[in-house]
C-alpha cells in the first residue's frame, strides 16, 4: 500500500462517500439527505450528471445521445417532478428508421412496414418468418439467433443487423442473446400484427412510447439542480476530482484517495466502471479479481454536434440510420427535444452519433475530419445540404455502453465474490453494475443503496433480475420495491473495526 495523505473529515454519521456524481451517485446522495445523512461525492468531471449531462457549444445545448425521461418506477418519477417542478416538459415522440432510402416508423408498425417494404418483400419476410418458427435455431445464445427465431432472418437483416453492428462494433453472432431479451422483449411479429388489426388495444403502452418527459434545457438541468439541492442540504460535491486509489483490507474499504486527499468513511457507494474500480484497489486485489477487470468491455461514443441554417429539417426527435453506406448510427434533432436547446429558431442543432472503440480510427480522427464526414453523410442521406453548415463541435465519450459479451458474466461473478469480502462497498448505476441501465434504473439502484446504508437489505443485483428495463415492461410500484427488501443476504456493516 502507498503512504496515505492525511484523512479528510466527513461530518456526518454514518459517513458515506459516493464515487461518481452521475444520476446514480447523485440520487443516492439525495435519498441519504432525505433520510438525514449528508454524504460526500467525488466526481471526475467539471460538471455533475455523468452520461446524462447536457453540454453547451456557443449557446446550443445537446445531450450525450438524447435522454428521454421515461420510467415505470413511481418513486423515480416523483423525484424528477420534485426537482424539476414545472421545468419537465411532456414531449411528443417521433423516431424513425432510415433504411434503403426510406423512413420506417419506430417502434415498428405493421401497416407502415408493409407500405414501405412493398408486397413482394413482405411475402419474402413472411416465408422467412414461417421457416424460423418451424425450424428455430438452437441453442439460442446469440443476438442473431434470438431475433431471427422470433422475426425470421429476413426481418432480422432489414431491421436489426446493421444498426446493432454499428452500435456494438461486432457481428450479431458474437452478441449475447441476453441483450436482445432485455431490450426487445415484448416486441414480436404477433404484437405488430395485433396492433395493426386493433390499433387501440394497447393504447396505454403505445401512448407511453409516443411521448416522454424532458427537462426544458436538457437532462443536465435535472442533475445540476439536484447537485445544487444537495449542497444546500449540507452534502459536499467535489468536482474535477478523480478517484485515484481505493484502500481496502480484510474488513472492508478503509478510505479513498482522490486528488491527493484521503477520505475515510463507513460506507462507500461506487458508480465507477467496474474495470476502473478494480484497477484502483490498493493493495492490488488477488489475481482472480485483477483478471476479472479484463472481463468488462465497453463501447465508446462520439457526437458531432452541428448547427445548421434552417428550422424543421425533419420532424423526428431522432432517426436510426440503418444505411450501411454511412458510419453515422443515429441522428438527434435537439430542437425537437426542447425548443430551448436551440437559441436561434432559424437554425437547427443535430447530433450525429458514431459508435466506436477508444483508440480506433474514428476515435483517433481529428475533429475537422469528423466534422467533414458528418457534413458529407448528412448530405448523402438527403437531410441537409453542405451549404447549410454554420458551426460544429466534437465530443468523445468513453464507456458509453457496457458490452454484454461472452466474458462479462464471469467478471460479475468475481466482483460479487469480492463484494462479499468488503460489505461496506455497494455498486450502483450503469457501468457501476455493468448493466444497460437507463437513468431511472440507475437512480433506483442509488436509492436502494442509500437505504441499505441505514439498515435495509436490498440486493441490488436481485432487483435487476426482477425488473428488466423495458418500455413495454411492468411497472414497479413502491410496494413491489418494498417487497424486494430482505433479498440481500449480507447487511452492509457499519464502520469497519
Ligand atoms: C448515448 C446514450 C443515450 C442514452 N439515452 C438515455 C435515455 O434516453 N433515457 C435514459 O433514461 N437514459 C439514457 N441513457 C443512459 C443514462 O445516460 C445512464 O443510465 C445514466 O447516466 C447512468 O448513470 P450512472 O450514475 O450510473 O453513470 P454515469 O452517468 O456514467 O456516471 C458515473 C460518474 O462517475 C464519474 N467517474 C468515472 N470515473 C471516475 C473517477 N475515477 N473518479 C471520479 N468520478 C469518476 C463519471 O465522470 C460520471 O460522472 C443513455 C446513455 C447513452 C450513452
Short mmCIF file of C-alpha atoms and ligand atoms in Angstrom, two decimals, residues 20-25 42-45 49-52 64-68 241-243 271-273 276 280 301 330 400-401 429-430 437-440 442, ligand 1:
data_model
loop_
_atom_site.label_atom_id
_atom_site.label_comp_id
_atom_site.label_asym_id
_atom_site.label_seq_id
_atom_site.Cartn_x
_atom_site.Cartn_y
_atom_site.Cartn_z
CA UNK A 20 -19.19 9.39 -9.26
CA UNK A 21 -21.86 12.11 -9.48
CA UNK A 22 -23.94 10.79 -12.36
CA UNK A 23 -27.66 10.07 -11.89
CA UNK A 24 -26.97 7.04 -9.67
CA UNK A 25 -24.50 8.73 -7.33
CA UNK A 42 -16.25 12.67 -5.73
CA UNK A 43 -16.64 13.45 -9.43
CA UNK A 44 -14.01 13.35 -12.14
CA UNK A 45 -15.65 15.84 -14.48
CA UNK A 49 -24.67 14.35 -14.40
CA UNK A 50 -22.31 11.77 -15.92
CA UNK A 51 -23.56 10.37 -19.23
CA UNK A 52 -26.79 12.30 -18.64
CA UNK A 64 -24.79 12.67 -24.96
CA UNK A 65 -27.34 10.83 -27.06
CA UNK A 66 -30.82 12.14 -26.39
CA UNK A 67 -32.06 11.45 -22.89
CA UNK A 68 -35.73 10.66 -22.62
CA UNK A 241 -11.80 15.10 -8.55
CA UNK A 242 -10.56 11.77 -9.86
CA UNK A 243 -10.72 8.74 -7.59
CA UNK A 271 -20.80 4.16 -9.73
CA UNK A 272 -17.36 3.94 -11.36
CA UNK A 273 -17.00 1.48 -14.23
CA UNK A 276 -11.78 1.10 -13.22
CA UNK A 280 -7.76 1.38 -8.23
CA UNK A 301 -19.19 7.08 -28.49
CA UNK A 330 -28.22 7.81 -35.10
CA UNK A 400 -20.95 4.94 -23.05
CA UNK A 401 -22.19 1.35 -23.26
CA UNK A 429 -25.73 2.51 -11.71
CA UNK A 430 -24.92 1.65 -15.30
CA UNK A 437 -29.46 0.76 -17.26
CA UNK A 438 -31.26 3.90 -18.24
CA UNK A 439 -31.39 6.86 -15.85
CA UNK A 440 -34.39 5.53 -13.95
CA UNK A 442 -29.53 3.80 -12.32
C1 LIG B 1 -25.99 7.56 -25.97
C2 LIG B 1 -26.79 7.36 -24.71
C3 LIG B 1 -28.16 7.60 -24.71
C4 LIG B 1 -28.90 7.41 -23.56
N1 LIG B 1 -30.24 7.67 -23.58
C5 LIG B 1 -30.96 7.57 -22.44
C6 LIG B 1 -32.34 7.94 -22.43
O1 LIG B 1 -32.93 8.31 -23.44
N2 LIG B 1 -33.00 7.85 -21.24
C7 LIG B 1 -32.40 7.43 -20.10
O2 LIG B 1 -33.06 7.41 -19.05
N3 LIG B 1 -31.11 7.05 -20.10
C8 LIG B 1 -30.37 7.11 -21.23
N4 LIG B 1 -29.04 6.76 -21.23
C9 LIG B 1 -28.48 6.13 -20.02
C10 LIG B 1 -28.03 7.13 -18.96
O3 LIG B 1 -27.08 8.01 -19.51
C11 LIG B 1 -27.42 6.33 -17.82
O4 LIG B 1 -28.34 5.38 -17.33
C12 LIG B 1 -27.01 7.17 -16.63
O5 LIG B 1 -26.27 8.30 -16.96
C13 LIG B 1 -26.20 6.28 -15.70
O6 LIG B 1 -25.96 6.95 -14.51
P1 LIG B 1 -24.76 6.49 -13.59
O7 LIG B 1 -24.70 7.47 -12.49
O8 LIG B 1 -24.90 5.06 -13.27
O9 LIG B 1 -23.45 6.55 -14.50
P2 LIG B 1 -22.74 7.75 -15.24
O10 LIG B 1 -23.73 8.66 -15.82
O11 LIG B 1 -21.75 7.09 -16.13
O12 LIG B 1 -21.98 8.49 -14.06
C14 LIG B 1 -20.82 7.97 -13.48
C15 LIG B 1 -19.98 9.13 -13.00
O13 LIG B 1 -18.75 8.62 -12.46
C16 LIG B 1 -17.73 9.52 -12.82
N5 LIG B 1 -16.41 8.86 -12.73
C17 LIG B 1 -15.91 7.89 -13.53
N6 LIG B 1 -14.64 7.58 -13.16
C18 LIG B 1 -14.37 8.37 -12.10
C19 LIG B 1 -13.22 8.52 -11.27
N7 LIG B 1 -12.11 7.79 -11.41
N8 LIG B 1 -13.29 9.41 -10.26
C20 LIG B 1 -14.39 10.16 -10.03
N9 LIG B 1 -15.50 10.06 -10.79
C21 LIG B 1 -15.48 9.18 -11.82
C22 LIG B 1 -18.08 9.92 -14.23
O14 LIG B 1 -17.43 11.11 -14.62
C23 LIG B 1 -19.59 10.06 -14.15
O15 LIG B 1 -19.98 11.38 -13.83
C24 LIG B 1 -28.27 6.93 -22.37
C25 LIG B 1 -26.89 6.68 -22.38
C26 LIG B 1 -26.15 6.89 -23.54
C27 LIG B 1 -24.67 6.62 -23.51
#
